[in-house]
Coordinates of C-alpha atoms in Angstrom, one line a residue:
M313 CA -8.9 15.4 -2.4
E314 CA -8.3 18.0 -5.1
T315 CA -5.1 16.4 -6.3
T316 CA -6.7 13.0 -6.6
R317 CA -9.5 14.4 -8.8
R318 CA -7.0 16.2 -11.0
A319 CA -4.9 13.0 -11.2
M320 CA -7.9 11.0 -12.3
I321 CA -9.6 13.4 -14.7
G322 CA -7.3 16.3 -15.4
G323 CA -5.7 14.8 -18.5
G324 CA -9.0 14.5 -20.2
V325 CA -8.0 12.3 -23.1
A326 CA -6.4 9.2 -21.6
A327 CA -7.9 6.6 -19.4
A328 CA -8.9 9.1 -16.8
A329 CA -10.4 6.8 -14.3
L330 CA -7.4 4.6 -14.0
A331 CA -6.3 3.9 -10.4
P332 CA -3.2 5.9 -9.3
A333 CA -1.0 2.8 -9.4
A334 CA -1.9 2.2 -13.0
V335 CA -1.2 5.8 -13.9
S336 CA 2.3 5.6 -12.3
A337 CA 3.0 2.4 -14.1
V338 CA 2.5 4.0 -17.5
T339 CA 4.2 7.2 -16.5
T340 CA 7.4 5.7 -15.1
A341 CA 8.0 2.9 -17.7
P342 CA 11.6 3.5 -18.7
T343 CA 12.7 3.9 -22.3
P344 CA 15.2 1.0 -22.7
M345 CA 18.7 2.3 -23.2
G346 CA 19.4 -0.1 -26.0
A347 CA 16.2 0.6 -27.9
G348 CA 15.5 3.0 -30.7
R349 CA 18.2 5.1 -32.3
A350 CA 20.9 7.6 -31.4
L351 CA 19.8 10.6 -29.4
K352 CA 20.8 13.0 -32.2
V353 CA 19.6 12.4 -35.8
P354 CA 19.3 14.8 -38.7
P355 CA 15.7 16.0 -39.2
P356 CA 13.9 15.1 -42.4
A357 CA 13.3 17.6 -45.1
R358 CA 9.7 17.7 -43.9
F359 CA 7.8 16.0 -41.1
T360 CA 4.5 14.3 -41.8
P361 CA 1.6 14.1 -39.3
D362 CA 2.3 10.6 -38.0
W363 CA 4.3 9.0 -35.2
A364 CA 6.6 7.2 -37.6
S365 CA 7.8 10.5 -38.9
L366 CA 8.0 12.3 -35.5
T367 CA 9.9 9.4 -33.8
A368 CA 12.3 8.8 -36.7
G369 CA 13.4 12.4 -37.3
Y370 CA 13.1 14.4 -34.1
S371 CA 15.9 15.2 -31.6
V372 CA 15.5 17.4 -28.6
P373 CA 17.3 20.7 -29.2
D374 CA 20.4 21.5 -27.1
W375 CA 18.9 24.7 -25.8
F376 CA 16.3 22.6 -23.9
R377 CA 18.8 20.1 -22.6
D378 CA 21.1 22.8 -21.4
A379 CA 18.5 25.1 -19.8
K380 CA 17.4 22.7 -17.0
F381 CA 15.2 25.2 -15.1
G382 CA 12.2 27.2 -16.3
I383 CA 9.5 29.3 -14.6
W384 CA 5.9 29.4 -15.6
A385 CA 3.2 32.1 -15.4
H386 CA 0.1 29.8 -15.1
W387 CA -2.2 32.8 -15.1
T388 CA -5.9 33.0 -16.1
A389 CA -9.2 34.5 -14.9
Q390 CA -9.4 31.5 -12.5
C391 CA -6.9 33.4 -10.4
V392 CA -9.4 36.3 -9.8
P393 CA -11.4 34.5 -7.0
E394 CA -8.1 33.4 -5.3
A395 CA -9.8 30.1 -4.5
G396 CA -7.5 27.6 -6.1
D397 CA -7.7 25.2 -9.0
W398 CA -10.5 24.4 -11.4
Y399 CA -12.7 27.2 -10.3
A400 CA -14.3 27.7 -13.8
R401 CA -15.6 24.1 -13.7
E402 CA -16.2 23.4 -10.0
M403 CA -18.2 26.6 -9.4
Y404 CA -20.9 24.7 -11.2
L405 CA -20.7 21.6 -8.9
P406 CA -22.8 22.0 -5.8
G407 CA -20.9 20.9 -2.7
S408 CA -17.5 22.0 -4.0
R409 CA -15.4 24.6 -2.4
A410 CA -15.6 26.8 -5.6
Y411 CA -19.4 26.6 -5.6
A412 CA -19.6 27.8 -2.1
H413 CA -17.1 30.6 -2.7
H414 CA -19.0 31.7 -5.8
L415 CA -22.4 31.9 -4.0
K416 CA -20.8 34.0 -1.2
H417 CA -18.8 36.4 -3.4
Y418 CA -20.5 36.6 -6.8
G419 CA -23.9 35.0 -6.6
H420 CA -25.7 31.9 -8.0
P421 CA -24.2 30.4 -11.2
A422 CA -27.6 30.7 -12.9
D423 CA -27.2 34.5 -12.5
V424 CA -23.4 35.1 -12.6
G425 CA -21.5 32.5 -14.6
F426 CA -17.8 32.1 -15.1
M427 CA -17.7 34.3 -18.2
E428 CA -18.4 37.2 -15.9
I429 CA -15.4 36.3 -13.8
Q430 CA -13.3 36.3 -17.0
N431 CA -14.3 39.9 -17.6
L432 CA -13.3 40.8 -14.0
W433 CA -9.8 39.7 -14.8
K434 CA -8.2 43.2 -15.2
A435 CA -4.4 42.6 -14.7
E436 CA -4.3 46.1 -13.3
R437 CA -1.1 45.7 -11.4
W438 CA 0.8 43.5 -13.8
D439 CA 4.4 44.4 -14.2
P440 CA 5.8 41.7 -16.5
A441 CA 9.3 43.2 -16.8
R442 CA 9.7 43.2 -13.0
Q443 CA 8.6 39.6 -12.8
L444 CA 10.9 38.4 -15.6
D445 CA 13.8 40.2 -14.0
L446 CA 13.0 38.3 -10.8
Y447 CA 12.8 35.0 -12.6
Q448 CA 16.0 35.6 -14.4
R449 CA 17.7 36.3 -11.1
A450 CA 16.2 33.0 -9.9
G451 CA 18.2 31.2 -12.5
A452 CA 15.5 30.4 -15.0
R453 CA 16.8 29.8 -18.5
Y454 CA 13.3 29.6 -20.1
F455 CA 10.0 31.1 -19.4
M456 CA 6.5 29.7 -20.1
A457 CA 3.2 31.7 -20.3
L458 CA -0.2 30.2 -20.4
A459 CA -1.9 30.7 -23.7
N460 CA -5.3 29.3 -22.7
H461 CA -6.7 27.1 -20.0
H462 CA -9.6 24.6 -20.0
D463 CA -12.0 27.6 -19.6
N464 CA -11.4 28.4 -23.3
L465 CA -10.2 32.0 -23.1
D466 CA -7.1 32.7 -25.3
T467 CA -4.6 35.1 -23.8
Y468 CA -3.4 36.5 -27.1
A469 CA -4.9 38.3 -30.1
S470 CA -6.5 35.2 -31.5
R471 CA -7.7 35.4 -35.1
Y472 CA -9.9 32.3 -34.8
H473 CA -11.4 32.7 -31.3
P474 CA -13.0 36.0 -30.4
W475 CA -13.0 35.1 -26.7
N476 CA -9.5 36.3 -26.0
T477 CA -7.9 38.8 -23.7
T478 CA -7.7 41.6 -26.2
R479 CA -11.6 41.7 -26.1
V480 CA -12.3 40.3 -22.7
G481 CA -10.9 41.1 -19.2
P482 CA -7.4 42.6 -19.4
R483 CA -7.9 43.9 -22.9
K484 CA -4.2 43.0 -23.5
D485 CA -2.2 40.6 -25.7
I486 CA -0.7 38.8 -22.7
I487 CA 1.3 36.3 -24.7
G488 CA 2.8 39.0 -27.0
T489 CA 3.9 41.1 -24.0
W490 CA 5.5 38.1 -22.2
A491 CA 7.2 36.9 -25.4
K492 CA 8.8 40.3 -26.2
L493 CA 10.1 40.9 -22.7
A494 CA 11.4 37.3 -22.2
R495 CA 13.4 37.5 -25.4
E496 CA 14.8 40.9 -24.5
R497 CA 16.3 39.1 -21.4
G498 CA 17.7 36.2 -23.4
L499 CA 15.2 33.7 -22.1
R500 CA 13.8 31.0 -24.3
F501 CA 10.0 31.4 -24.6
A502 CA 7.4 28.7 -24.2
V503 CA 3.6 28.6 -24.2
S504 CA 1.2 26.2 -22.5
N505 CA -2.0 25.2 -24.3
H506 CA -4.8 23.5 -22.3
S507 CA -7.8 24.3 -24.5
A508 CA -8.4 20.8 -26.0
H509 CA -10.1 20.0 -22.7
A510 CA -12.7 22.8 -23.1
W511 CA -15.0 20.6 -25.2
H512 CA -16.0 18.5 -22.2
W513 CA -14.6 20.5 -19.3
N514 CA -17.1 23.4 -19.6
Q515 CA -20.2 21.1 -19.7
P516 CA -21.1 21.6 -16.0
A517 CA -22.0 25.2 -16.9
Y518 CA -25.1 23.8 -18.7
G519 CA -26.3 22.0 -15.5
Y520 CA -28.4 23.0 -12.5
D521 CA -28.7 22.6 -8.8
P522 CA -30.3 19.2 -8.2
E523 CA -31.8 20.4 -4.8
G524 CA -32.2 23.5 -2.7
P525 CA -33.9 26.8 -3.3
R526 CA -32.6 27.1 -7.0
A527 CA -33.2 23.4 -7.9
G528 CA -33.7 22.9 -11.6
Q529 CA -32.7 26.4 -12.7
R530 CA -30.2 26.1 -15.4
Y531 CA -26.8 27.7 -15.1
D532 CA -25.8 30.6 -17.4
A533 CA -24.3 28.6 -20.3
Y534 CA -27.6 26.9 -20.9
K535 CA -29.5 30.1 -21.4
L536 CA -27.1 32.6 -23.0
T537 CA -27.1 33.5 -26.7
A538 CA -25.2 36.0 -28.8
A539 CA -28.3 38.1 -29.3
Q540 CA -28.6 38.6 -25.5
G541 CA -25.2 40.5 -25.5
R542 CA -26.6 43.6 -27.2
G543 CA -25.6 46.6 -25.0
K544 CA -23.5 44.5 -22.7
W545 CA -19.8 44.1 -22.3
W546 CA -19.9 40.9 -24.3
Q547 CA -21.8 42.4 -27.3
G548 CA -20.7 40.7 -30.5
L549 CA -19.5 37.5 -28.6
D550 CA -21.4 34.2 -28.5
P551 CA -21.3 32.5 -25.1
Q552 CA -21.9 29.2 -26.8
Q553 CA -18.6 29.5 -28.6
L554 CA -16.9 30.1 -25.2
Y555 CA -18.6 27.2 -23.3
T556 CA -18.5 25.0 -26.5
G557 CA -22.2 24.2 -26.7
R558 CA -24.4 21.8 -24.9
H559 CA -23.5 18.4 -26.2
M560 CA -22.7 16.4 -23.0
A561 CA -25.3 17.6 -20.6
M562 CA -25.3 15.7 -17.3
P563 CA -28.2 13.3 -16.6
D564 CA -30.8 14.1 -14.0
G565 CA -30.2 13.0 -10.4
I566 CA -26.6 14.0 -10.0
C567 CA -26.4 15.7 -6.6
T568 CA -22.8 15.4 -5.3
V569 CA -19.4 16.5 -6.5
D570 CA -18.2 12.9 -6.5
E571 CA -21.1 11.8 -8.6
A572 CA -20.5 14.6 -11.1
N573 CA -16.9 13.8 -11.3
M574 CA -17.6 10.1 -11.9
W575 CA -19.8 11.1 -14.8
H576 CA -17.1 13.2 -16.3
E577 CA -14.6 10.4 -15.9
A578 CA -17.0 8.3 -18.0
T579 CA -17.0 10.9 -20.7
D580 CA -13.2 11.0 -20.6
R581 CA -13.1 7.2 -21.1
L582 CA -15.3 7.6 -24.2
W583 CA -12.7 10.0 -25.5
S584 CA -9.9 7.6 -24.8
E585 CA -11.8 4.9 -26.6
G586 CA -12.0 6.9 -29.8
V587 CA -15.2 8.9 -29.5
P588 CA -13.9 12.3 -30.7
A589 CA -14.8 15.8 -30.0
G590 CA -16.9 17.6 -32.5
S591 CA -14.9 18.1 -35.7
D592 CA -15.7 21.8 -35.8
F593 CA -14.2 22.2 -32.3
A594 CA -11.1 20.2 -33.2
R595 CA -10.5 22.1 -36.5
N596 CA -10.8 25.4 -34.7
W597 CA -8.5 24.2 -32.0
L598 CA -5.8 23.4 -34.6
L599 CA -6.3 26.8 -36.3
R600 CA -5.9 28.6 -32.9
C601 CA -2.7 26.6 -32.1
Q602 CA -1.2 27.5 -35.4
D603 CA -2.2 31.1 -35.1
L604 CA -0.5 31.3 -31.6
V605 CA 2.7 29.9 -33.1
E606 CA 2.7 32.0 -36.2
Q607 CA 2.2 35.2 -34.1
H608 CA 4.8 34.5 -31.4
R609 CA 7.1 31.8 -32.6
P610 CA 7.6 30.0 -29.2
D611 CA 10.5 27.7 -28.6
M612 CA 8.3 25.2 -26.8
V613 CA 4.6 24.3 -26.8
Y614 CA 3.4 22.5 -23.7
F615 CA 0.2 20.5 -24.0
D616 CA -1.7 19.6 -20.8
N617 CA -2.8 16.3 -22.3
F618 CA -2.1 12.6 -22.0
D619 CA -0.2 12.1 -25.3
L620 CA -0.8 14.6 -28.0
P621 CA -4.3 16.2 -27.9
L622 CA -7.2 15.4 -30.2
E623 CA -5.6 12.5 -32.0
Q624 CA -4.8 13.3 -35.6
Y625 CA -5.2 17.1 -35.0
G626 CA -2.4 16.9 -32.4
L627 CA -0.2 15.0 -34.8
A628 CA -0.9 17.6 -37.5
F629 CA 0.1 20.4 -35.2
A630 CA 3.4 18.8 -34.1
A631 CA 4.5 18.0 -37.6
W632 CA 3.5 21.5 -38.8
Y633 CA 5.3 23.2 -35.8
Y634 CA 8.5 21.2 -36.4
N635 CA 8.5 22.2 -40.1
Q636 CA 7.9 25.8 -39.1
S637 CA 10.8 25.7 -36.7
M638 CA 13.2 24.4 -39.4
A639 CA 12.0 27.2 -41.7
W640 CA 12.7 29.8 -39.1
H641 CA 16.2 28.5 -38.2
D642 CA 17.8 27.6 -41.5
G643 CA 17.0 23.9 -41.3
R644 CA 17.7 23.5 -37.5
L645 CA 14.9 22.1 -35.4
E646 CA 14.7 24.2 -32.3
A647 CA 11.1 23.3 -31.3
V648 CA 9.9 21.4 -28.3
V649 CA 6.5 19.8 -27.8
T650 CA 5.5 18.2 -24.5
A651 CA 2.7 15.9 -23.4
K652 CA 2.0 13.8 -20.3
M653 CA 2.1 10.0 -20.0
T654 CA 3.9 9.7 -23.3
P655 CA 4.3 6.0 -24.1
P656 CA 8.0 4.9 -24.2
Q657 CA 8.0 4.2 -27.9
R658 CA 7.0 7.9 -28.6
R659 CA 9.4 9.7 -26.3
M660 CA 11.9 10.3 -29.2
G661 CA 9.2 12.2 -31.0
I662 CA 8.0 14.6 -28.3
V663 CA 9.2 15.4 -24.8
D664 CA 7.5 13.5 -22.0
D665 CA 6.2 15.7 -19.1
V666 CA 5.4 14.5 -15.6
E667 CA 3.0 16.8 -13.7
R668 CA 3.8 17.2 -10.0
G669 CA 6.0 14.0 -9.9
G670 CA 9.1 12.5 -11.3
K671 CA 10.9 9.4 -12.5
N672 CA 12.8 6.8 -10.5
Y673 CA 15.4 6.1 -13.2
I674 CA 17.6 7.9 -15.7
E675 CA 15.3 8.5 -18.7
R676 CA 17.1 7.9 -22.1
F677 CA 15.3 10.9 -23.7
P678 CA 15.2 14.4 -22.2
W679 CA 12.0 15.0 -20.2
Q680 CA 10.4 17.6 -18.0
T681 CA 8.6 17.7 -14.7
D682 CA 6.3 20.6 -13.9
T683 CA 5.2 21.7 -10.5
C684 CA 4.0 24.8 -8.6
L685 CA 4.9 26.6 -5.4
G686 CA 1.2 26.2 -4.4
N687 CA -1.9 25.4 -6.4
W688 CA -1.8 26.1 -10.2
H689 CA -4.3 29.0 -9.7
Y690 CA -3.7 31.5 -6.9
D691 CA -5.1 30.3 -3.6
A692 CA -5.3 32.8 -0.7
D693 CA -5.8 30.0 1.8
L694 CA -2.3 28.6 1.0
Y695 CA -0.8 32.0 1.6
A696 CA -2.6 32.3 4.9
R697 CA -1.4 28.9 6.2
D698 CA 2.2 29.0 4.7
G699 CA 1.3 26.1 2.3
Y700 CA 4.0 26.9 -0.3
K701 CA 7.0 24.7 -1.2
S702 CA 10.2 26.0 0.2
A703 CA 13.2 27.0 -1.8
A704 CA 14.9 23.9 -0.6
T705 CA 12.1 21.7 -1.9
V706 CA 12.4 23.3 -5.3
I707 CA 16.2 23.1 -5.5
H708 CA 16.2 19.5 -4.3
T709 CA 13.6 18.5 -6.8
L710 CA 15.6 20.3 -9.5
C711 CA 18.8 18.4 -8.6
D712 CA 16.9 15.0 -8.6
V713 CA 15.3 15.7 -11.9
V714 CA 18.5 16.9 -13.6
S715 CA 20.3 13.8 -12.4
K716 CA 17.7 11.8 -14.4
N717 CA 18.1 13.7 -17.7
G718 CA 15.1 16.0 -17.0
N719 CA 14.2 19.7 -16.7
L720 CA 12.1 21.4 -14.0
M721 CA 9.3 23.9 -14.9
L722 CA 8.2 25.8 -11.8
S723 CA 4.9 27.7 -11.7
V724 CA 4.7 30.8 -9.4
P725 CA 1.0 31.5 -8.8
M726 CA -0.2 34.9 -9.8
R727 CA -3.1 36.9 -8.4
G728 CA -5.7 38.1 -10.9
D729 CA -4.3 41.6 -10.7
G730 CA -1.0 40.4 -12.1
T731 CA 1.1 40.3 -8.9
I732 CA 2.7 37.6 -6.8
D733 CA 2.7 37.8 -3.1
D734 CA 5.5 38.6 -0.7
K735 CA 6.0 35.0 0.4
E736 CA 6.4 33.7 -3.2
E737 CA 8.8 36.5 -4.0
R738 CA 10.9 35.6 -1.0
I739 CA 11.0 31.9 -2.0
V740 CA 12.0 32.8 -5.6
E741 CA 14.8 35.1 -4.4
E742 CA 16.1 32.2 -2.2
I743 CA 16.1 29.9 -5.2
G744 CA 18.1 32.6 -7.0
G745 CA 20.6 32.8 -4.2
W746 CA 21.4 29.1 -4.5
M747 CA 21.4 29.1 -8.3
R748 CA 23.9 32.0 -8.5
R749 CA 26.3 30.1 -6.2
F750 CA 25.9 26.6 -7.6
G751 CA 24.0 26.8 -10.9
E752 CA 27.2 26.0 -12.8
A753 CA 26.8 22.4 -11.6
I754 CA 23.2 22.3 -13.0
Y755 CA 23.2 24.0 -16.5
A756 CA 24.3 22.0 -19.6
T757 CA 24.9 18.9 -17.6
R758 CA 24.2 15.3 -18.8
P759 CA 23.4 12.2 -16.8
W760 CA 26.1 10.0 -15.3
K761 CA 25.9 6.2 -15.1
L762 CA 23.9 6.4 -11.8
N763 CA 21.7 9.3 -10.8
G764 CA 22.6 9.4 -7.2
E765 CA 22.8 7.8 -3.7
G766 CA 21.4 8.2 -0.3
P767 CA 18.4 7.1 1.7
T768 CA 15.8 9.3 0.0
R769 CA 14.4 8.4 -3.4
G770 CA 12.5 10.9 -5.5
N771 CA 8.9 10.3 -6.2
A772 CA 7.8 8.5 -9.4
G773 CA 4.7 9.1 -11.5
L774 CA 2.2 11.9 -12.0
F775 CA 0.9 13.6 -8.8
S776 CA 3.4 11.8 -6.6
E777 CA 5.2 14.7 -5.0
G778 CA 5.0 15.3 -1.3
G779 CA 4.1 18.4 0.7
P780 CA 5.8 21.7 1.0
K781 CA 8.9 20.5 2.9
S782 CA 11.8 18.6 1.4
P783 CA 12.6 15.1 2.8
Y784 CA 16.2 15.2 1.6
T785 CA 19.3 15.4 3.8
A786 CA 23.1 15.8 3.3
R787 CA 23.3 12.0 2.9
D788 CA 21.4 12.3 -0.4
V789 CA 23.6 13.1 -3.4
R790 CA 22.7 13.5 -7.0
Y791 CA 25.2 13.2 -9.9
A792 CA 25.6 14.7 -13.3
T793 CA 28.5 15.3 -15.8
R794 CA 29.8 18.3 -17.7
D795 CA 33.0 18.9 -19.7
G796 CA 34.6 15.7 -18.3
N797 CA 33.9 16.5 -14.7
L798 CA 31.6 14.8 -12.3
H799 CA 29.2 17.1 -10.4
A800 CA 27.9 16.1 -7.0
L801 CA 24.7 17.8 -5.9
V802 CA 24.5 17.4 -2.1
L803 CA 20.9 18.0 -0.9
G804 CA 21.8 19.4 2.5
W805 CA 24.7 20.6 4.6
P806 CA 26.4 18.0 6.8
D807 CA 26.6 18.8 10.5
D808 CA 30.3 18.1 10.6
N809 CA 31.0 19.8 7.3
I810 CA 32.1 16.5 5.6
V811 CA 30.3 15.2 2.6
R812 CA 30.5 11.4 2.3
M813 CA 29.9 9.8 -1.1
T814 CA 29.9 6.0 -1.0
L815 CA 29.6 5.5 -4.7
L816 CA 32.9 7.2 -5.1
R817 CA 34.8 5.2 -2.5
R818 CA 38.3 3.8 -3.2
N819 CA 38.2 0.8 -5.6
S820 CA 34.6 1.4 -6.3
P821 CA 33.4 -0.5 -9.5
T822 CA 31.1 2.4 -10.1
M823 CA 33.8 5.0 -10.4
P824 CA 37.2 3.4 -10.8
G825 CA 38.8 6.7 -12.0
E826 CA 41.1 8.9 -10.0
V827 CA 39.8 12.0 -8.3
R828 CA 42.5 14.7 -8.4
R829 CA 40.7 17.9 -7.5
V830 CA 37.4 18.9 -5.8
T831 CA 36.1 22.5 -6.0
M832 CA 32.8 24.3 -5.6
P833 CA 31.3 26.2 -8.6
G834 CA 32.8 29.6 -8.9
G835 CA 35.5 28.8 -6.3
P836 CA 38.9 27.9 -7.7
T837 CA 40.3 26.9 -4.3
P838 CA 40.6 23.1 -4.1
L839 CA 38.8 21.5 -1.2
A840 CA 40.4 18.9 1.1
F841 CA 39.3 15.3 0.4
R842 CA 40.3 11.8 1.0
R843 CA 39.1 8.5 -0.6
T844 CA 38.7 5.7 1.8
D845 CA 37.3 2.2 1.5
D846 CA 34.0 3.5 2.7
A847 CA 33.5 6.8 0.9
L848 CA 35.0 9.8 -0.9
E849 CA 35.0 12.4 2.0
V850 CA 35.1 16.1 1.1
T851 CA 35.6 18.7 3.8
L852 CA 33.5 21.8 3.2
P853 CA 34.6 25.3 4.4
G854 CA 32.3 26.3 7.2
G855 CA 32.1 29.8 5.9
A856 CA 30.4 28.6 2.8
R857 CA 27.6 26.9 4.6
H858 CA 24.2 27.0 2.8
P859 CA 21.1 25.5 4.4
I860 CA 19.8 24.1 1.1
G861 CA 22.9 22.2 0.2
V862 CA 26.1 22.4 -2.0
A863 CA 27.4 21.5 -5.4
L864 CA 30.8 20.0 -5.9
I865 CA 32.9 19.6 -9.1
L866 CA 35.1 16.5 -9.2
S867 CA 38.0 16.5 -11.7
G868 CA 40.4 13.7 -12.5
E869 CA 41.2 10.8 -14.7
G870 CA 38.2 8.8 -15.7
V871 CA 35.7 10.3 -13.2
T872 CA 32.9 10.3 -15.7
A873 CA 33.7 7.0 -17.4

């Protein structure tokens, strides 16, 4: 399965071949509430590139804790074929869906490699202002754009990597355009950086078909040199700089996708055991990251890595970025750095991110989950079979994550031409409809003593989310607090219009306070309620029915104690 392969080898720098249970165990280990230090600490005069400095002096900025919901443009040349994730790698793996698609639509990878697809990425219908207006209507408080993916193409005017979108494909500074327009709309701006994986991820481009009519003929990366670009669209560019050079060529005899993936898992394990990428690659990676930040001053940098990428180089970047942020903001630290599978003892130094999953407890330190309406890269097959998440699934995930001290980053897949399809647009508008009515109960909230109640538990661990439909019902309630009030996020609409919250029943040891008033966000009219020995029962007005669910604001003496 695609998700299983990504779960096992997508991180690229941790123990990539761990069984899924082991991955979940690492990802969901809670940060003890009594450990460490206070959530807010004054930053040092200057961070140094080590975990002791990061964990002692960093505090997650309030803007991130208040924002709760972001939208992501995970947009690269891999969206051009409209054939799903990991196309740039898997088009070189015979037997894969991408390999078959490439043969049918573009030709054999010995003749037409992925670098040609990068130049087919034209973004000719891209209207970023319209998209950002849509995402703002959807309730996003921050926006993230992809700065580079594993295929090693920078989407900004990179000074240290000539393979970038001002010279290849769109011939545009995509990050610069997104940044300007996002800030004009008052959105915090983030970038995602995936390029640390390119060192090993592009290596299949140096391989060959092990059998068939083209057996043994090397793919494009093996053959191409800078000199061969004379008179072509890539004149002056070195393909070896894009594909990172042949240093991990696969052994002879590999003939299936699974065998190829097993070999790449082994190379990932070498990385996790301390066998580093070439130092030239790592140094250039750091220069590119710093260049990206200096040009566009993002509020957040997302790393698609297990822990910080490239060992000491990742630490050097994080410390440098925090110092830059303080210089930009008169000593205030406004920067966020995220990574996946962050060990509990490091979660006070960066923000832990859980890809396509969640946590089953209230995390002491703010965290984020990131997911997508469909696949990360645009997939026409999902559109054809209605394979997208529903607006209800997204909102219910958001409520569950927020109740556990987290944020949700939602990717809306884009076509290569820069558009999103009509089904995605409808889902995003539906999300916005709910957020406009009930978002007050989401933004700037903080966790309560328990995150919720009901028969349905959120998924825990990386890649643990379910399908496109939400399993939650009106019996599932998630809790958060704000301004002395308790917010109840009800994940459905009860058939009899009565919400029943058992944790808030009369004489409950969980909430011994007195409920004096219940309202809906934006609605000053109090709702009828009664507190029995079984539950706090709130009667909802039938005219306010919403199929996704409802948010309630409970006021009174000691309701958040």
